[in-house]
Amino acid sequence: MSQKDVYTQLAERIFMPDSRLLPRLWRMIVDEEEARILLATPATAEALAQEFGLPLEEMEKKLAVLFRKGVLFKKDKSGGIVYRTCRDVAQFHDASILWPEAPKEYYDLWKRYMKEEWPDFARAISQVLPKPFTRVVPVEQPVEARNRILACEDVERILRDSGRVAVTKCTCRLIEGNCDKPVEVCLQVGKGADYAIERGSGREIDVEEAMRILRSCEEAGLVHVTMNRASDSHIICNCCGDCCMTFTLISKGISLCDPSRFLALVDPGKCSGCGTCLERCLFGAVSMAEHDDAEVSSVDAAKCMGCGLCQITCPEGAISMKAVREESFIPS
Ligand code: SF4
Ligand code: SF4
Ligand code: SF4
């Protein structure tokens, strides 16, 4: 079997059989023997050692290297620890970009992949997914309907309920570098934190530090995003409009992220027309419109993602966040 074959097979394993660039990315991060080991998963270390004719200790060392690179994951099952390679291209992206020894060429090739191949693939999966993978979480303070907010849309509750928190670098901004927003702000929670800490790709932090990071992200104009489910999320991302693998697709009509259940509403009687909200909105949802001979802010409900970034910086207190979607909007 030629080298090209194993790397193409790895691209097929993450549902990209026709990709030109993913086999090249795989070739940069694993040698041919490592590729064969990945292709032999899911399997235990014992089974892999036997298949490759290696002592168990030697195989475990190879698996540890692959785990550290972010291309191998482990799960504790009744028959022992089972190893598997990346589930899909998003996991390959998120985990392997934090490969500590990644050369610049690896980032450059990912950047090319995100430009040339990711949008078409994302469009295809967005058309078959019942719901987007991720969802915007509103900033904490502005939501007026506090009694109606759910645990899964309250960043502090997500952090406190998770048991463990770690912070890693934002992989989108690492490779794209299109903005100067903070990079070490991806919060891994629960199982996500366990993985990042064991792998060494993240550092453990307490909830107070995590909350400080979230506040600094809000000031910087980053939008909180979590997994689109009612419980057991593994991550709170803090996304920008220039680099994010999801938000940069919105203008192309591709939706991999749901809005929150909230919508920004402007009180035209209070608005001074300062334009701060126009600058803060990543989604082009705000425009200025005439109202009683004055120019005031107006929010397009179809574009508003319910992030709350405009509300917390409105100097006139003219913006409120209203729940406009049912609780059942969030998948269980
Ligand atoms: S999804 Fe958002 S926070 Fe996560 S890596 Fe991408 S831009 Fe960064
Ligand atoms: S930030 Fe507030 S006062 Fe300024 S334009 Fe927006 S709604 Fe009006
Ligand atoms: S108008 Fe823009 S900034 Fe304000 S909540 Fe909606 S998406 Fe966020």
XYZ file of C-alpha atoms and ligand atoms in Angstrom:
356
model
C 0.000 0.000 0.000
C 1.458 3.378 -0.957
C 1.742 6.302 1.471
C -0.964 8.119 -0.437
C -3.333 5.254 0.203
C -3.133 5.372 3.995
C -3.537 9.138 4.118
C -6.468 9.028 1.723
C -8.015 6.343 3.906
C -7.627 8.611 6.918
C -9.405 11.379 5.006
C -12.153 8.886 4.199
C -12.440 7.991 7.885
C -13.446 11.579 8.595
C -15.947 11.621 5.714
C -13.808 13.577 3.246
C -12.976 10.952 0.584
C -12.560 13.508 -2.203
C -10.461 16.014 -0.286
C -7.210 17.069 -1.933
C -5.819 18.740 1.178
C -6.781 16.478 4.082
C -4.497 13.608 2.982
C -1.674 16.165 2.917
C -2.558 17.336 6.423
C -2.567 13.752 7.661
C 0.811 13.159 6.017
C 2.257 16.166 7.856
C 1.148 14.987 11.274
C 1.625 11.194 11.163
C 4.143 8.889 9.507
C 2.992 5.822 7.613
C 3.212 3.457 10.583
C 1.251 5.901 12.747
C -1.342 6.190 9.977
C -1.733 2.413 9.924
C -2.168 2.355 13.700
C -4.896 4.998 13.451
C -6.617 3.036 10.697
C -6.570 -0.067 12.926
C -8.609 1.725 15.609
C -10.941 1.505 17.435
C -8.918 -1.024 19.408
C -7.216 -1.569 22.741
C -3.446 -1.134 23.139
C -3.134 -4.893 23.589
C -4.954 -5.622 20.328
C -2.863 -3.055 18.456
C 0.391 -4.426 19.915
C -0.586 -7.873 18.727
C -1.644 -6.687 15.272
C 1.609 -4.773 14.725
C 3.818 -7.417 16.352
C 5.182 -4.985 18.945
C 5.713 -5.290 22.703
C 2.808 -3.672 24.577
C 5.087 -1.064 26.144
C 6.322 0.078 22.748
C 2.805 0.326 21.356
C 1.699 2.335 24.400
C 4.510 4.814 23.731
C 3.355 5.210 20.128
C -0.238 5.701 21.260
C 0.877 8.350 23.758
C 2.586 10.277 20.940
C -0.577 10.131 18.804
C -2.738 11.179 21.767
C -0.498 14.198 22.331
C -0.723 15.134 18.645
C -4.524 15.231 18.933
C -5.276 12.463 16.438
C -6.062 9.708 18.941
C -8.690 9.629 21.684
C -9.361 7.120 24.408
C -12.424 5.864 26.162
C -12.540 3.729 29.295
C -14.776 0.745 28.498
C -15.496 -2.451 30.387
C -12.874 -4.344 28.353
C -10.187 -1.685 29.018
C -9.175 1.565 27.350
C -10.281 1.709 23.719
C -8.423 4.052 21.354
C -9.973 5.661 18.292
C -8.936 8.286 15.789
C -10.746 11.547 14.981
C -14.483 11.201 14.530
C -14.824 13.898 11.876
C -13.013 16.781 10.250
C -14.086 19.261 12.943
C -12.481 17.109 15.634
C -9.340 16.681 13.500
C -9.205 20.482 13.147
C -9.884 21.346 16.784
C -7.557 18.763 18.328
C -4.643 18.497 15.919
C -4.119 22.257 15.562
C -3.123 22.138 19.242
C -0.334 19.664 18.338
C 2.480 21.248 20.379
C 5.134 20.701 17.693
C 2.965 21.809 14.757
C 5.131 23.564 12.159
C 3.942 26.768 10.528
C 3.313 24.834 7.299
C 0.708 22.754 9.133
C -1.235 25.874 10.114
C -0.855 27.262 6.584
C -2.298 24.111 5.055
C -5.233 24.146 7.479
C -5.854 27.763 6.539
C -5.949 26.724 2.886
C -8.300 23.842 3.666
C -10.691 26.160 5.538
C -10.791 28.490 2.545
C -10.921 25.982 -0.297
C -12.765 22.906 1.000
C -14.488 23.573 4.317
C -17.339 25.823 3.059
C -18.694 23.234 0.577
C -18.445 20.441 3.142
C -20.058 22.612 5.826
C -22.885 23.508 3.453
C -23.523 19.826 2.726
C -23.627 18.824 6.402
C -25.738 21.841 7.357
C -28.366 20.590 4.908
C -28.622 17.140 6.492
C -28.188 17.954 10.184
C -31.473 18.178 12.101
C -29.959 21.015 14.200
C -26.662 22.931 14.083
C -23.834 21.560 16.265
C -23.448 24.725 18.309
C -25.505 27.547 19.765
C -24.863 31.101 20.914
C -25.037 31.684 24.674
C -26.059 35.220 25.642
C -23.755 37.275 27.860
C -24.919 36.838 31.391
C -25.987 40.244 32.655
C -28.318 41.543 29.967
C -30.923 38.839 29.852
C -33.881 40.395 31.559
C -35.969 37.248 31.688
C -33.620 35.810 34.337
C -36.291 33.531 35.722
C -36.712 31.981 32.279
C -33.048 31.377 31.575
C -32.007 27.726 31.407
C -28.890 26.197 32.946
C -27.567 25.468 29.443
C -27.788 29.156 28.466
C -26.095 30.495 31.585
C -22.311 30.435 31.181
C -21.658 30.502 34.924
C -24.008 27.554 35.552
C -22.364 25.577 32.739
C -18.967 26.191 34.349
C -20.044 25.489 37.938
C -21.991 22.342 37.011
C -19.130 20.909 34.954
C -16.832 19.935 37.828
C -13.643 20.871 35.983
C -12.546 23.691 33.671
C -9.487 24.173 31.463
C -8.516 26.870 28.995
C -6.975 26.181 25.591
C -6.042 28.301 22.620
C -8.656 29.157 20.002
C -7.718 26.998 17.021
C -9.551 29.177 14.494
C -7.610 32.301 15.467
C -4.346 30.325 15.715
C -4.490 29.362 12.058
C -6.399 32.276 10.540
C -4.860 35.191 12.433
C -7.323 37.618 10.838
C -7.913 39.629 14.020
C -6.144 40.705 17.190
C -8.701 39.228 19.611
C -7.458 37.156 22.575
C -6.436 33.597 21.726
C -6.179 31.659 25.005
C -9.921 31.788 25.684
C -11.497 28.460 24.670
C -13.012 27.023 27.846
C -13.117 23.238 28.035
C -15.538 21.944 30.645
C -16.223 18.546 32.216
C -14.946 15.792 29.920
C -13.466 18.404 27.610
C -11.343 19.700 30.507
C -10.270 16.171 31.514
C -9.055 15.578 27.956
C -7.216 18.914 27.603
C -5.471 18.566 30.966
C -4.401 14.959 30.395
C -3.161 15.742 26.900
C -1.401 18.922 28.019
C -3.215 21.061 25.443
C -4.923 23.148 28.130
C -4.287 24.395 31.633
C -6.665 23.816 34.509
C -8.329 26.939 35.886
C -10.958 27.608 38.535
C -14.429 28.967 37.812
C -13.445 32.469 38.955
C -10.625 32.656 36.398
C -12.947 31.225 33.757
C -15.488 33.957 34.531
C -12.768 36.606 34.249
C -11.857 35.192 30.828
C -15.503 35.324 29.754
C -15.861 38.944 30.892
C -12.692 39.928 29.010
C -14.059 38.169 25.911
C -17.303 40.132 26.188
C -15.328 43.367 26.415
C -13.310 42.325 23.363
C -16.509 41.638 21.415
C -16.289 37.844 21.307
C -19.484 35.774 21.252
C -19.978 32.839 23.642
C -20.854 29.596 21.870
C -21.535 26.178 23.355
C -22.687 22.760 22.180
C -26.281 22.744 21.020
C -27.744 20.522 23.711
C -29.567 21.046 26.986
C -26.881 19.445 29.175
C -23.380 17.997 29.293
C -21.650 20.515 27.037
C -17.863 20.134 26.809
C -16.955 23.624 25.666
C -17.620 27.340 25.831
C -16.031 28.914 22.764
C -15.483 32.652 22.448
C -15.776 33.396 18.774
C -14.929 36.282 16.494
C -16.379 37.146 13.112
C -13.046 37.149 11.275
C -11.610 33.678 11.976
C -14.346 31.418 13.370
C -14.957 28.305 11.255
C -18.686 28.712 11.887
C -19.370 32.458 11.959
C -17.423 33.156 8.760
C -19.899 30.882 6.949
C -23.014 32.815 7.978
C -22.539 35.394 5.218
C -22.422 32.469 2.743
C -25.826 31.292 3.980
C -24.383 28.270 5.842
C -25.669 27.674 9.360
C -23.698 25.496 11.777
C -24.654 27.562 14.824
C -28.097 28.302 16.235
C -28.905 31.687 17.760
C -29.690 31.850 21.462
C -33.368 31.988 22.427
C -33.041 35.753 22.860
C -33.445 38.757 20.593
C -32.112 42.286 21.061
C -34.859 44.915 21.168
C -34.114 48.640 20.922
C -36.237 51.263 22.656
C -36.147 54.076 20.065
C -37.205 56.576 22.718
C -33.988 55.941 24.673
C -31.558 55.450 21.766
C -29.196 58.386 21.138
C -28.007 57.008 17.796
C -24.393 56.711 18.976
C -23.748 53.662 16.763
C -21.909 51.586 19.391
C -24.243 48.620 18.855
C -23.637 48.819 15.105
C -19.905 48.363 15.724
C -20.370 45.605 18.307
C -22.618 43.331 16.258
C -20.670 40.600 14.425
C -23.665 39.567 12.369
C -24.711 42.750 10.596
C -28.013 42.672 12.472
C -27.949 46.361 13.441
C -28.635 49.314 11.168
C -29.589 52.925 11.773
C -33.089 54.060 10.832
C -35.162 57.231 11.010
C -37.511 57.487 13.994
C -39.311 60.724 14.936
C -36.793 62.799 12.950
C -33.846 61.138 14.693
C -31.530 58.366 13.577
C -31.799 55.398 15.920
C -30.643 51.798 16.046
C -32.782 49.053 14.564
C -32.221 45.279 14.911
C -33.029 42.806 12.138
C -34.613 39.867 13.983
C -33.674 37.474 11.178
C -29.968 38.253 11.620
C -29.754 38.728 15.405
C -28.002 35.755 17.054
C -29.034 36.855 20.550
C -25.479 37.234 21.859
C -26.144 40.338 23.983
C -22.871 42.079 23.084
C -24.743 45.186 21.947
C -26.813 45.362 25.113
C -23.932 45.427 27.599
C -22.265 48.411 25.913
C -25.281 50.576 25.086
C -24.591 53.822 26.985
C -28.300 54.679 27.175
C -29.602 51.330 28.391
C -31.784 51.308 25.284
C -31.365 47.614 24.441
C -33.067 44.714 26.177
C -32.878 40.988 25.500
C -36.180 39.174 25.148
C -36.802 35.436 25.029
C -38.379 34.809 21.626
C -37.935 31.043 21.286
C -39.385 28.207 23.344
C -37.206 26.116 25.666
C -37.748 23.194 23.280
C -35.687 25.141 20.704
C -32.618 23.668 22.451
C -32.222 19.931 21.707
C -32.292 17.698 24.792
S -15.191 28.008 17.301
Fe -14.760 30.075 18.086
S -13.549 29.934 19.980
Fe -13.716 27.880 19.032
S -11.837 27.720 17.989
Fe -13.275 28.624 16.492
S -13.294 30.901 16.765
Fe -12.136 29.917 18.408
S -25.637 51.619 21.508
Fe -27.615 52.154 22.405
S -27.755 54.373 22.201
Fe -26.103 53.722 20.849
S -27.128 53.433 18.846
Fe -27.150 51.449 19.878
S -29.121 51.382 20.942
Fe -28.744 53.510 20.403
S -28.054 42.665 17.511
Fe -26.071 41.732 17.110
S -24.852 42.196 18.954
Fe -26.997 42.530 19.479
S -27.703 40.588 20.368
Fe -28.213 40.557 18.182
S -26.470 39.520 17.247
Fe -25.785 40.173 19.268
